[in-house]
XYZ file of C-alpha atoms in Angstrom:
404
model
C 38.995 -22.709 37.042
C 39.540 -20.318 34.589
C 37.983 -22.535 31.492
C 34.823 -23.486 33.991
C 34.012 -19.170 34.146
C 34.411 -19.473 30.071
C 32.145 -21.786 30.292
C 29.771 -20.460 32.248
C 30.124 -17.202 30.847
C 29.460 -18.935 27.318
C 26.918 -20.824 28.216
C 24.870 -18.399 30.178
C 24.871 -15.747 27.028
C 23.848 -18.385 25.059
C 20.930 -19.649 27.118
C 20.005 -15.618 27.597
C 19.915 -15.086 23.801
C 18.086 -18.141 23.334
C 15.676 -16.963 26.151
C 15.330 -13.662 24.627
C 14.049 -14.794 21.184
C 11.151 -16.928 22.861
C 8.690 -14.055 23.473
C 8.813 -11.829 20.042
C 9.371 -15.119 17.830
C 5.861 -16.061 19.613
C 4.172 -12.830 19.242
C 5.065 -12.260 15.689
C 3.702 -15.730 14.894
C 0.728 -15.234 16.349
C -0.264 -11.945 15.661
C -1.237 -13.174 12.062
C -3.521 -15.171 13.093
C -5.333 -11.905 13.961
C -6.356 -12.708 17.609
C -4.648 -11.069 21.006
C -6.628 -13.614 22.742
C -4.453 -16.389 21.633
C -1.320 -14.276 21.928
C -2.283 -13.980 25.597
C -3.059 -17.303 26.030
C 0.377 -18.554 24.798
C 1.735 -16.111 26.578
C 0.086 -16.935 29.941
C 0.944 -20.428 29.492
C 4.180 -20.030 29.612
C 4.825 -17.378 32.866
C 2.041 -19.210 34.763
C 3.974 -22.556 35.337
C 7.087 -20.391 35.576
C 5.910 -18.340 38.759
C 4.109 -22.076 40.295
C 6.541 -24.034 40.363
C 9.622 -21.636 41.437
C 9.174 -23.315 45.175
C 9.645 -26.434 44.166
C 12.166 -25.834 41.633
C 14.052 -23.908 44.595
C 13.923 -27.545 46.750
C 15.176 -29.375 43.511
C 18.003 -26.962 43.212
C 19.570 -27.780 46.690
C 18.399 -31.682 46.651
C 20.488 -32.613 43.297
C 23.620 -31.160 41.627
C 23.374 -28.058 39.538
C 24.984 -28.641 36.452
C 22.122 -31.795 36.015
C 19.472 -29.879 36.876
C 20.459 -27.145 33.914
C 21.209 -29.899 31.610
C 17.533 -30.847 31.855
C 15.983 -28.038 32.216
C 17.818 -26.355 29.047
C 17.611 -29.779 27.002
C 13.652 -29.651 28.370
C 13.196 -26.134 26.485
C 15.609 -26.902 23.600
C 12.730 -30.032 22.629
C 9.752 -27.588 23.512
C 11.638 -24.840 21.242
C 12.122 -26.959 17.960
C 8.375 -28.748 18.664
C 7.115 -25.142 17.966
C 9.118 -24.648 15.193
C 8.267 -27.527 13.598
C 4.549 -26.223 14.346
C 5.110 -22.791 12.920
C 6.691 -24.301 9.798
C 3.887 -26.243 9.352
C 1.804 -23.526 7.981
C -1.499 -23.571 10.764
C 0.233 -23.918 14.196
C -2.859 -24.891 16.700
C -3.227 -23.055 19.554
C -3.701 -25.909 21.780
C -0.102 -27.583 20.876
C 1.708 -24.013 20.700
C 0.379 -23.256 24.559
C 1.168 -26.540 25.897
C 4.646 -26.386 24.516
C 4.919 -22.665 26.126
C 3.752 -24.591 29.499
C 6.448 -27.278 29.084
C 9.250 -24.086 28.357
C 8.109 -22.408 31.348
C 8.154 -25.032 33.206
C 11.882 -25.587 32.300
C 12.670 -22.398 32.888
C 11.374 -22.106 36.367
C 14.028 -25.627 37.258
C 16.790 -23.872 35.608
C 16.594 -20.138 36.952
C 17.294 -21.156 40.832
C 20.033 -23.918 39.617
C 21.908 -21.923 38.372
C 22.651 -19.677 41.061
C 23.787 -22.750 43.017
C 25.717 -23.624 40.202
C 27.557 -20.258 40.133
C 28.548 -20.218 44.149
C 29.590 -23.617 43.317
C 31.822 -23.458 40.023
C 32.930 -19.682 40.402
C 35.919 -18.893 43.625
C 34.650 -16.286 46.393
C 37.581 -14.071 44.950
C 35.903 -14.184 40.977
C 32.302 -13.982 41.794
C 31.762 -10.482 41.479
C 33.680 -10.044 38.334
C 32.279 -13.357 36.782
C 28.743 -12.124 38.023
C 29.192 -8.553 36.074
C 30.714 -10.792 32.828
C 27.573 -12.915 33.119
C 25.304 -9.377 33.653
C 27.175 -7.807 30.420
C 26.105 -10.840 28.207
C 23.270 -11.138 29.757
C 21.699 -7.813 29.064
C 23.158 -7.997 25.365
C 21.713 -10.861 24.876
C 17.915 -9.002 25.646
C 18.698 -6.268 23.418
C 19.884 -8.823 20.577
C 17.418 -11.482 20.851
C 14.238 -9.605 19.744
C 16.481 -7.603 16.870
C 17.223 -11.384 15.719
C 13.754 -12.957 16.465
C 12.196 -10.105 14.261
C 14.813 -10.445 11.419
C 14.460 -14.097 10.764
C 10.565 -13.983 10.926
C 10.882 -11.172 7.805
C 13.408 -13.060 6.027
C 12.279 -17.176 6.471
C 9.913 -16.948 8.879
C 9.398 -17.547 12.852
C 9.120 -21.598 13.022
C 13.060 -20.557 11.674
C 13.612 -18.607 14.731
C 11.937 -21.349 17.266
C 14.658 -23.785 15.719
C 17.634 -21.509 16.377
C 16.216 -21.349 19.948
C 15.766 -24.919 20.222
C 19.493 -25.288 18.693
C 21.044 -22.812 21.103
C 19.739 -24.094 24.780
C 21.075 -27.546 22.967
C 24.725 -25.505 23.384
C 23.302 -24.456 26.593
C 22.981 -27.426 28.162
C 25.960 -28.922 26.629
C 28.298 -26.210 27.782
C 27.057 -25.810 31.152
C 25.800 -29.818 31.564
C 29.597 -30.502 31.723
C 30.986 -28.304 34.653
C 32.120 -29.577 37.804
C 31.369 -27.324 40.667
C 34.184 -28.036 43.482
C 33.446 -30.555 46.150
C 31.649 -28.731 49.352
C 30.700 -30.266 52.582
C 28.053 -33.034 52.619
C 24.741 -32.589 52.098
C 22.948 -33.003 55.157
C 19.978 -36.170 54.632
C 17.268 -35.149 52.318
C 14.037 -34.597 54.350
C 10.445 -34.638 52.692
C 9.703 -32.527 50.349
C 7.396 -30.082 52.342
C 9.944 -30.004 55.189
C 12.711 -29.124 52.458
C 10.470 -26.261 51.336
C 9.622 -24.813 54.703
C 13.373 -25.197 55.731
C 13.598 -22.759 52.840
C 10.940 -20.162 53.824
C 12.822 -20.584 57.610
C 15.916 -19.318 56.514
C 14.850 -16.462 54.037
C 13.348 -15.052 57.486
C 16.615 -15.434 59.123
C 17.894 -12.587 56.736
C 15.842 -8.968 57.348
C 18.257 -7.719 54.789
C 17.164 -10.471 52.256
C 13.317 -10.157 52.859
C 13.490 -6.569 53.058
C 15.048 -6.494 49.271
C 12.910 -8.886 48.126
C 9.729 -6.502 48.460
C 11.867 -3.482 47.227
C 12.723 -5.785 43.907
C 9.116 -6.764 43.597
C 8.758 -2.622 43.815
C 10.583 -1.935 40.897
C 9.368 -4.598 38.873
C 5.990 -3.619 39.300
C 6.843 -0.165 38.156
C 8.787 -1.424 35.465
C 5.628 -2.876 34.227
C 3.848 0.751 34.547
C 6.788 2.586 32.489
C 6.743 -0.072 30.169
C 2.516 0.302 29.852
C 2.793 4.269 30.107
C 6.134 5.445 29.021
C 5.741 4.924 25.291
C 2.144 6.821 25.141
C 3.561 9.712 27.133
C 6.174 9.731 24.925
C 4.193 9.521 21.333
C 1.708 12.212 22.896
C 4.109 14.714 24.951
C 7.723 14.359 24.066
C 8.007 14.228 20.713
C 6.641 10.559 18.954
C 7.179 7.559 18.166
C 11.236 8.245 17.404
C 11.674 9.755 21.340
C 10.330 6.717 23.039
C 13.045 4.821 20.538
C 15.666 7.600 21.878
C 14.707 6.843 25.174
C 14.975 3.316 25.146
C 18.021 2.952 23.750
C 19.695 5.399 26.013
C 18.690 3.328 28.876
C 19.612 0.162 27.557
C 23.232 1.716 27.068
C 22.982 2.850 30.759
C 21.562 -0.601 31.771
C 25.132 -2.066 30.398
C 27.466 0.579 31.826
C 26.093 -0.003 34.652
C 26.893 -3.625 34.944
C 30.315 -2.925 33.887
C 30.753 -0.382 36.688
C 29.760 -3.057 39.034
C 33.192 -4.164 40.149
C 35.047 -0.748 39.686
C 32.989 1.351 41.926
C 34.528 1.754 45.604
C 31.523 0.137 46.709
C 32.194 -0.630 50.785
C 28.965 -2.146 51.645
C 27.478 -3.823 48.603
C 23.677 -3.864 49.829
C 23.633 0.212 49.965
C 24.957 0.158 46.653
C 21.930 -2.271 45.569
C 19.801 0.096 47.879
C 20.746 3.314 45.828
C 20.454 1.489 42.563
C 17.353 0.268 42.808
C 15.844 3.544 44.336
C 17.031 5.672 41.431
C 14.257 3.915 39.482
C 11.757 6.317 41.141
C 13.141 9.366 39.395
C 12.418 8.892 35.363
C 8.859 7.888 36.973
C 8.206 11.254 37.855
C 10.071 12.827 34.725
C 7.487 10.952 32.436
C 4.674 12.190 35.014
C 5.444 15.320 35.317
C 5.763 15.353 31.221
C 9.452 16.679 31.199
C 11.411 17.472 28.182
C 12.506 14.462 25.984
C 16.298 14.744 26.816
C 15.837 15.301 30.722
C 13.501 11.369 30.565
C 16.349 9.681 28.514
C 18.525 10.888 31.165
C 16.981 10.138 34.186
C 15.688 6.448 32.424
C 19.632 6.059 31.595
C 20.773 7.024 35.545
C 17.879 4.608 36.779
C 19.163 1.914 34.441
C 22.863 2.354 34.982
C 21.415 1.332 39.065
C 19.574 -1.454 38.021
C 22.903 -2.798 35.905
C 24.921 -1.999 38.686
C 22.526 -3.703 41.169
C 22.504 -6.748 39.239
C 25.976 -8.350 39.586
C 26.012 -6.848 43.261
C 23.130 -8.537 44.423
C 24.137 -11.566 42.630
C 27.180 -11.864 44.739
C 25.825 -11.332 47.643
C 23.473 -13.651 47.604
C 26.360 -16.237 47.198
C 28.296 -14.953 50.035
C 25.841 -14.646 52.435
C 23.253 -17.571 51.845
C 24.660 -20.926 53.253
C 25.124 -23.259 49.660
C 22.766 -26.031 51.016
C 19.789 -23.837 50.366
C 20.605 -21.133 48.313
C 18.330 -22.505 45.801
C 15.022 -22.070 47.856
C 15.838 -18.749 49.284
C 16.755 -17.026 45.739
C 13.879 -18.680 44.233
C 11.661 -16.567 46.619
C 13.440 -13.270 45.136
C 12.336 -14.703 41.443
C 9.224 -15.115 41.898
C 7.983 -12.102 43.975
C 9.852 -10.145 40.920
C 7.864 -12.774 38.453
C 4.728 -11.608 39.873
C 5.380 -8.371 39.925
C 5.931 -6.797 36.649
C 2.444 -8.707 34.760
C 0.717 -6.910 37.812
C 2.487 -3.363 37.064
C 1.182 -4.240 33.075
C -1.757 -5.087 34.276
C -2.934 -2.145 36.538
C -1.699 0.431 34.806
C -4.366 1.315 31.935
C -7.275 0.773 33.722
C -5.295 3.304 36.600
C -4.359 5.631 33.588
C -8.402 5.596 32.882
C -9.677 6.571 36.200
C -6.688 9.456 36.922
C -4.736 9.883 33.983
C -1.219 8.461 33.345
C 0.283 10.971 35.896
C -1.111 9.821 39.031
C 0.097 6.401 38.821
C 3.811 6.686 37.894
C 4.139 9.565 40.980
C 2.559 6.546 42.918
C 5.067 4.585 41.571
C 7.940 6.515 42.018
C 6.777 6.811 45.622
C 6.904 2.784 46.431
C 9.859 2.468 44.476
C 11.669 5.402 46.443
C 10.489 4.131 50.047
C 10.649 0.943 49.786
C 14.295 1.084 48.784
C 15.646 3.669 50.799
C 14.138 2.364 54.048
C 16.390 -1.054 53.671
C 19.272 1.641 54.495
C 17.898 1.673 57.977
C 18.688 -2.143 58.490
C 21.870 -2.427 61.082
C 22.744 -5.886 59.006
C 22.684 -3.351 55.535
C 25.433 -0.859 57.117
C 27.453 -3.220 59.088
C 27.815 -6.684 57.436
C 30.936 -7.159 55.976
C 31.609 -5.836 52.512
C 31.167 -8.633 49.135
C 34.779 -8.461 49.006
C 36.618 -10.770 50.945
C 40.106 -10.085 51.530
C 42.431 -10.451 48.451
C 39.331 -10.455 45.950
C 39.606 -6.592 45.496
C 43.185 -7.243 43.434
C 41.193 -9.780 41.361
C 38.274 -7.115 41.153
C 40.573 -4.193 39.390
C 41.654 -6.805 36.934
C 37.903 -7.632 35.964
């Protein structure tokens, strides 16, 4: 089992770099042609289908195995990938063609994102999930920080239909890597239903589970304000703290919390895992009220590094516990809910925050941020299931944990 969680590992990092490179490859391209509207369109195209069709790419996760619905979906986005490419190489890429493509990608991605979950709780043992999940987090999150630092280096140097073809190359090792695991045999699947009956099954158990629904809405929280620092953050920063070079500083300092955090994932004496998710995720809340309240430079890198160091450690917790605690035979449809709401989320966050920065200034709406964030969080501590469930660890997977 030990080559499968290489091969997971590898082919997950691959498929997040590959991922990564998508949005700045398409932005650089298209900001010569001089137009944000296109930009936006391509753009749209792409997250639309992506947020639609996360139901029913939730029912096609637990109807068909796994490791054939990744295959697809990543050899689906490797063909989109080096269509563009060959597009952008081309010399006049047409809008039209470059949007439909994003569709198709989107698309792909949607199928993939809740099959591979399954594929996890099925390929990974209860004992190495946690670890596995935080090895998967680590390469995950370097893969985000990589992937535009690439995109934006071969788009100087040979242009960006180069960088759709190393996309479109890299979810080909994707889906060969991951195509060809063999998650251990489970108990039969129960006799597929119609497809509306499949789906509803889905939204039936998700309400079975306070604890799930209840973190669902504090994710889509976060998400939304992530969208508001992202919006915000960088003008208070140019304006108040110091320029262009301290929203850099600040950046970077979180993404190097984001990644300890992860790593700290399976060290921590975390007891109950969901109050460590809880705590995590709250801790967002306080950098938002740092950049409101216009603090020094070093006191926001800090606080955006301790909110990111609880979203890395959140990560691979949450992750796990989804696996544990969600019967197998419809994982897929329940986690696809937790997608999507977070999906939805952070365009809305992007969306509403100039025009809310225009009517009260760019203070108001982070504090009212920070304030959703915070309570929607912190009241999932008041759930009996939160406190009481059994911990992630089952017994004998803590020896296995202080190894990771």
């Amino acid at each position: 089992m030990a080559t499968s969680n290489r091969r997971l590992l590898i082919g997950r990092t691959v498929a997040a770099l590959a991922t990564a490179l998508i949005p700045m490859t398409l932005t650089l391209a298209l900001v010569r042609t001089g137009s944000a509207g296109n930009l936006g369109l391509v753009l749209a195209c792409e997250v639309v289908p992506m947020i639609v069709l996360l139901p029913v790419a939730g029912v096609v996760a637990d109807r068909f195995p796994p490791q054939r619905t990744v295959l697809t979906a990543d050899l689906v986005r490797a063909a989109a990938q080096l269509a563009i490419g060959a597009e952008l190489l081309g010399g006049s890429p047409r809008i039209p063609d470059l949007a439909v493509l994003a569709a198709v990608t989107g698309a792909a991605v949607a199928f993939g994102m809740p099959a591979v979950r399954t594929l996890v709780a099925g390929v990974v043992e209860a004992s190495e999930r946690l670890r596995v999940n935080t090895r998967l987090g680590v390469g995950q999150a370097l893969a985000q920080v990589a992937g535009p630092a690439i995109a934006g280096t071969l788009m100087l140097l040979v242009g960006a239909g180069w960088s759709s073809l190393l996309t479109g190359g890299l979810f080909v090792v994707s889906a060969t890597t991951l195509g060809g695991l063999r998650p251990r045999p489970g108990p039969d699947r129960p006799r597929r239903a119609p497809f509306f009956a499949e789906l509803a099954e889905g939204w039936t158990e998700t309400r079975r589970h306070p604890w799930f629904l209840a973190n669902v809405l504090g994710h889509g929280a976060i998400h939304l304000a992530m969208g508001m620092v992202l919006t915000l953050g960088p003008l208070i920063a140019v304006r108040s703290l110091g320029g262009e070079t301290s929203w850099v500083v600040i950046a970077q300092v979180a993404t190097v919390g984001l990644v300890a955090g992860v790593f700290a994932a399976p060290r921590l004496p975390i007891r109950h895992p969901l109050v460590g998710v809880a705590l995590g995720a709250a801790a967002y809340a306080v950098p938002m009220v740092a950049f409101a309240l216009r603090l020094p430079m070093v006191v926001v890198a800090v606080t955006y590094s301790v909110a990111a160091f609880g979203i890395g450690l959140l990560g691979p917790l949450w992750e796990t516990t989804l696996q544990r605690r969600i019967p197998p035979a419809v994982l897929g449809r329940v986690a696809s809910l937790d997608t999507m709401i977070s999906m939805v989320a952070r365009p809305v966050g992007l969306g509403i925050a100039a025009p809310l920065a225009a009517l009260v200034g760019t203070g108001a709406p982070l504090l009212m941020g920070a304030a959703l964030v915070a309570v929607s969080n912190l009241a999932i501590l008041l759930l009996p299931d939160v406190r009481e469930a059994p911990a992630v660890l089952a017994p004998g997977e803590g020896r296995a944990v202080q190894q990771a």
